[in-house]
Short mmCIF file of C-alpha atoms in Angstrom, two decimals:
data_model
loop_
_atom_site.label_atom_id
_atom_site.label_comp_id
_atom_site.label_asym_id
_atom_site.label_seq_id
_atom_site.Cartn_x
_atom_site.Cartn_y
_atom_site.Cartn_z
CA UNK A 822 22.96 -77.30 125.85
CA UNK A 823 19.39 -77.47 127.11
CA UNK A 824 18.15 -73.97 127.95
CA UNK A 825 15.66 -73.56 130.77
CA UNK A 826 13.45 -70.47 130.67
CA UNK A 827 11.35 -69.49 133.66
CA UNK A 828 8.49 -67.03 133.72
CA UNK A 829 7.85 -64.65 135.19
CA UNK A 830 11.24 -63.41 136.44
CA UNK A 831 9.52 -61.92 139.45
CA UNK A 832 6.04 -61.60 140.86
CA UNK A 833 4.27 -59.94 143.75
CA UNK A 834 1.68 -61.87 145.72
CA UNK A 835 -0.16 -61.80 149.01
CA UNK A 836 -0.36 -64.35 151.79
CA UNK A 837 -3.05 -66.84 150.89
CA UNK A 838 -2.64 -66.40 147.12
CA UNK A 839 -2.13 -69.19 144.64
CA UNK A 840 1.09 -68.68 142.66
CA UNK A 841 2.17 -70.39 139.46
CA UNK A 842 5.67 -70.37 137.96
CA UNK A 843 6.39 -71.89 134.58
CA UNK A 844 9.57 -73.41 133.20
CA UNK A 845 10.17 -74.28 129.57
CA UNK A 846 12.97 -76.47 128.25
CA UNK A 847 14.52 -75.85 124.84
CA UNK A 848 14.14 -79.57 124.02
CA UNK A 849 12.41 -82.59 125.47
CA UNK A 850 13.60 -83.51 128.97
CA UNK A 851 10.89 -86.10 129.71
CA UNK A 852 10.16 -85.52 133.41
CA UNK A 853 13.75 -84.85 134.54
CA UNK A 854 12.78 -81.52 136.03
CA UNK A 855 13.40 -80.34 139.58
CA UNK A 856 12.32 -77.25 141.52
CA UNK A 857 14.29 -75.49 144.27
CA UNK A 858 13.54 -72.72 146.73
CA UNK A 859 16.28 -70.35 147.87
CA UNK A 860 16.05 -67.75 150.59
CA UNK A 861 18.58 -64.91 150.90
CA UNK A 862 21.92 -66.04 152.27
CA UNK A 863 20.87 -69.70 152.31
CA UNK A 864 21.54 -72.73 150.18
CA UNK A 865 18.81 -73.87 147.80
CA UNK A 866 16.39 -76.55 148.97
CA UNK A 867 14.82 -79.23 146.80
CA UNK A 868 11.04 -78.92 146.63
CA UNK A 869 9.94 -81.08 143.71
CA UNK A 870 11.82 -83.78 141.78
CA UNK A 871 10.90 -85.70 138.66
CA UNK A 872 8.49 -82.90 137.72
CA UNK A 873 5.77 -83.79 140.21
CA UNK A 874 7.18 -85.71 143.20
CA UNK A 875 7.17 -83.82 146.48
CA UNK A 876 10.46 -84.00 148.37
CA UNK A 877 10.17 -85.39 151.88
CA UNK A 878 9.38 -82.71 154.43
CA UNK A 879 8.10 -80.16 151.90
CA UNK A 880 4.59 -78.83 152.62
CA UNK A 881 1.82 -80.17 150.41
CA UNK A 882 0.88 -76.65 149.26
CA UNK A 883 3.78 -77.03 146.80
CA UNK A 884 3.04 -79.05 143.67
CA UNK A 885 4.61 -79.61 140.29
CA UNK A 886 3.30 -80.73 136.93
CA UNK A 887 4.29 -81.05 133.32
CA UNK A 888 6.42 -83.16 131.02
CA UNK A 889 8.49 -83.01 127.84
CA UNK A 890 9.18 -79.26 127.60
CA UNK A 891 6.62 -77.42 129.74
CA UNK A 892 6.47 -77.49 133.51
CA UNK A 893 4.71 -75.67 136.31
CA UNK A 894 5.34 -75.08 140.00
CA UNK A 895 2.26 -74.11 141.97
CA UNK A 896 2.17 -72.80 145.50
CA UNK A 897 -1.34 -72.78 146.88
CA UNK A 898 -2.22 -70.71 149.94
CA UNK A 899 1.08 -68.77 149.92
CA UNK A 900 2.64 -68.47 153.36
CA UNK A 901 5.04 -65.78 154.67
CA UNK A 902 7.92 -68.25 154.61
CA UNK A 903 7.33 -68.92 150.88
CA UNK A 904 8.64 -65.53 149.79
CA UNK A 905 11.87 -66.58 148.13
CA UNK A 906 13.48 -67.25 144.75
CA UNK A 907 12.53 -70.41 142.88
CA UNK A 908 14.66 -72.22 140.30
CA UNK A 909 13.89 -75.03 137.91
CA UNK A 910 16.62 -77.44 136.84
CA UNK A 911 16.92 -80.18 134.24
CA UNK A 912 18.89 -83.35 134.94
CA UNK A 913 17.96 -85.09 131.68
CA UNK A 914 21.32 -84.21 130.21
CA UNK A 915 24.40 -84.01 132.38
CA UNK A 916 26.37 -82.32 129.64
CA UNK A 917 25.63 -79.82 131.11
CA UNK A 918 23.01 -79.71 133.85
CA UNK A 919 21.19 -76.41 133.60
CA UNK A 920 19.06 -74.17 135.80
CA UNK A 921 16.43 -71.62 134.94
CA UNK A 922 17.25 -67.99 135.68
CA UNK A 923 15.04 -67.91 138.77
CA UNK A 924 11.70 -66.41 139.78
CA UNK A 925 11.60 -64.05 142.74
CA UNK A 926 8.35 -64.15 144.71
CA UNK A 927 7.86 -60.93 146.66
CA UNK A 928 5.26 -59.71 149.11
CA UNK A 929 2.62 -57.45 147.58
CA UNK B 1180 22.15 -86.01 160.55
CA UNK B 1181 22.83 -85.99 156.82
CA UNK B 1182 24.98 -83.02 155.96
CA UNK B 1183 27.61 -81.57 153.68
CA UNK B 1184 30.14 -79.00 154.87
CA UNK B 1185 32.29 -77.00 152.47
CA UNK B 1186 35.60 -75.43 153.37
CA UNK B 1187 38.56 -73.78 151.68
CA UNK B 1188 37.07 -70.60 150.29
CA UNK B 1189 38.72 -67.22 150.53
CA UNK B 1190 40.34 -64.35 148.66
CA UNK B 1191 42.70 -65.29 145.85
CA UNK B 1192 44.42 -63.34 143.09
CA UNK B 1193 43.56 -63.88 139.42
CA UNK B 1194 45.58 -66.70 137.89
CA UNK B 1195 46.13 -68.46 141.21
CA UNK B 1196 44.66 -71.73 142.50
CA UNK B 1197 42.37 -72.77 145.31
CA UNK B 1198 41.01 -76.13 146.49
CA UNK B 1199 37.61 -76.49 148.07
CA UNK B 1200 36.61 -79.48 150.18
CA UNK B 1201 33.17 -80.92 150.86
CA UNK B 1202 32.94 -83.26 153.83
CA UNK B 1203 29.91 -85.52 154.02
CA UNK B 1204 28.39 -87.17 157.06
CA UNK B 1205 25.30 -89.15 157.92
CA UNK B 1206 25.09 -91.16 154.69
CA UNK B 1207 27.04 -93.66 152.60
CA UNK B 1208 29.00 -91.26 150.46
CA UNK B 1209 30.53 -93.28 147.71
CA UNK B 1210 28.25 -95.92 146.35
CA UNK B 1211 25.15 -94.18 145.06
CA UNK B 1212 25.72 -90.46 145.12
CA UNK B 1213 27.08 -88.20 142.46
CA UNK B 1214 28.70 -85.16 144.05
CA UNK B 1215 28.04 -81.87 142.35
CA UNK B 1216 29.40 -78.36 142.68
CA UNK B 1217 27.09 -75.43 142.01
CA UNK B 1218 28.06 -71.77 142.26
CA UNK B 1219 26.25 -68.49 142.61
CA UNK B 1220 27.88 -65.19 141.75
CA UNK B 1221 26.78 -62.23 143.89
CA UNK B 1222 23.23 -61.28 143.04
CA UNK B 1223 22.99 -63.90 140.29
CA UNK B 1224 21.35 -67.26 139.73
CA UNK B 1225 22.59 -70.81 140.18
CA UNK B 1226 25.25 -72.19 137.85
CA UNK B 1227 26.18 -75.87 137.77
CA UNK B 1228 29.97 -76.26 137.82
CA UNK B 1229 30.40 -80.01 137.47
CA UNK B 1230 30.10 -83.37 139.14
CA UNK B 1231 31.70 -86.69 139.88
CA UNK B 1232 29.60 -89.77 139.22
CA UNK B 1233 29.11 -92.20 142.07
CA UNK B 1234 31.64 -94.92 142.79
CA UNK B 1235 29.32 -97.45 141.19
CA UNK B 1236 29.65 -95.59 137.90
CA UNK B 1237 33.37 -95.04 138.14
CA UNK B 1238 33.49 -91.58 139.68
CA UNK B 1239 33.98 -90.01 136.26
CA UNK B 1240 33.47 -86.29 135.88
CA UNK B 1241 31.60 -83.71 133.78
CA UNK B 1242 32.11 -79.95 133.76
CA UNK B 1243 30.46 -76.78 132.61
CA UNK B 1244 32.13 -75.22 129.59
CA UNK B 1245 33.03 -72.13 131.65
CA UNK B 1246 35.37 -74.14 133.92
CA UNK B 1247 36.42 -77.09 131.78
CA UNK B 1248 40.19 -77.40 131.64
CA UNK B 1249 40.65 -75.20 134.73
CA UNK B 1250 38.62 -76.96 137.43
CA UNK B 1251 38.94 -80.58 138.55
CA UNK B 1252 36.53 -82.51 140.74
CA UNK B 1253 37.74 -85.50 142.69
CA UNK B 1254 36.51 -87.59 145.57
CA UNK B 1255 37.94 -89.68 148.37
CA UNK B 1256 35.18 -92.12 149.15
CA UNK B 1257 37.11 -93.61 152.08
CA UNK B 1258 37.01 -90.20 153.80
CA UNK B 1259 33.63 -89.07 152.42
CA UNK B 1260 35.17 -85.93 150.95
CA UNK B 1261 34.72 -84.32 147.55
CA UNK B 1262 37.15 -81.74 146.21
CA UNK B 1263 37.02 -78.92 143.73
CA UNK B 1264 40.47 -77.92 142.51
CA UNK B 1265 40.29 -74.52 140.84
CA UNK B 1266 43.24 -73.38 138.74
CA UNK B 1267 43.82 -70.27 136.63
CA UNK B 1268 41.11 -68.45 138.53
CA UNK B 1269 39.39 -65.49 136.92
CA UNK B 1270 37.49 -62.60 138.46
CA UNK B 1271 34.30 -64.09 137.01
CA UNK B 1272 34.78 -67.18 139.18
CA UNK B 1273 33.89 -65.06 142.21
CA UNK B 1274 30.88 -66.79 143.78
CA UNK B 1275 29.52 -68.81 146.64
CA UNK B 1276 30.34 -72.44 145.90
CA UNK B 1277 27.98 -75.16 147.07
CA UNK B 1278 28.51 -78.89 147.08
CA UNK B 1279 25.39 -80.98 146.72
CA UNK B 1280 24.55 -84.64 146.26
CA UNK B 1281 22.24 -86.46 143.88
CA UNK B 1282 21.47 -90.13 143.39
CA UNK B 1283 22.64 -91.29 140.00
CA UNK B 1284 21.59 -94.24 137.90
CA UNK B 1285 21.45 -95.76 134.46
CA UNK B 1286 18.31 -96.99 132.80
CA UNK B 1287 17.53 -98.18 129.28
CA UNK B 1288 17.73 -94.60 128.00
CA UNK B 1289 20.98 -93.52 129.57
CA UNK B 1290 22.57 -91.95 132.64
CA UNK B 1291 20.56 -89.63 134.88
CA UNK B 1292 20.65 -87.75 138.14
CA UNK B 1293 17.85 -87.27 140.63
CA UNK B 1294 17.26 -83.89 142.23
CA UNK B 1295 19.98 -82.36 144.38
CA UNK B 1296 18.55 -83.18 147.79
CA UNK B 1297 21.28 -82.19 150.23
CA UNK B 1298 23.34 -78.98 149.97
CA UNK B 1299 26.19 -77.60 151.98
CA UNK B 1300 26.08 -74.13 153.47
CA UNK B 1301 28.37 -72.77 150.77
CA UNK B 1302 31.83 -71.23 150.83
CA UNK B 1303 32.70 -67.85 149.32
CA UNK B 1304 35.47 -67.57 146.76
CA UNK B 1305 36.59 -64.07 145.82
CA UNK B 1306 39.00 -63.66 142.93
CA UNK B 1307 40.50 -60.19 143.00
CA UNK B 1308 43.85 -58.46 142.82
#
């Protein structure tokens, strides 16, 4: 199985900050890497697909980069509604599809 | 409006069975979309359960090791419904279960899924005596 490791597990930030979350795959996944945002009691929402493509309707302050094994989600100018948990996911291998453990972004 | 709606969750005793349904609307269900199930135990992260490939690719299924042999995913493309049949339930299967879609495709390197772009609201399954 491809293991996905996110760091940090949690972080505290202020409105207006730039936040970076990293995700590392245990083997090459090309650019088959997606990012999701989940707020308490809600279903996850797709933010970024194929490592760097912004999902329709997602604000441009969200961006993704990386390839092969190392990936980054950046949120520039953090807004109050961005405090949530973020997950990376690989869809390179469907046997099985795997998620990172999540990164909780909290208000400082 | 494109949406997925899960139903069928509830309280069930260990060893018993439960079937979840996921009803799709607002898009062509069968041809191009793999239907996935993802679960989230209370206070935990996301765990992929399994999926059914799109009709174009035969609707075949893949499962996480934790549920293989106990859970079965099926789909009725004529009704735009996906199912998750859960047998021999264990307490560790307690979770919110989400259905979610993803475009699937083959290229020269193999079979792949896009990101999971539409999710249902989730249905809670509690396995307890």
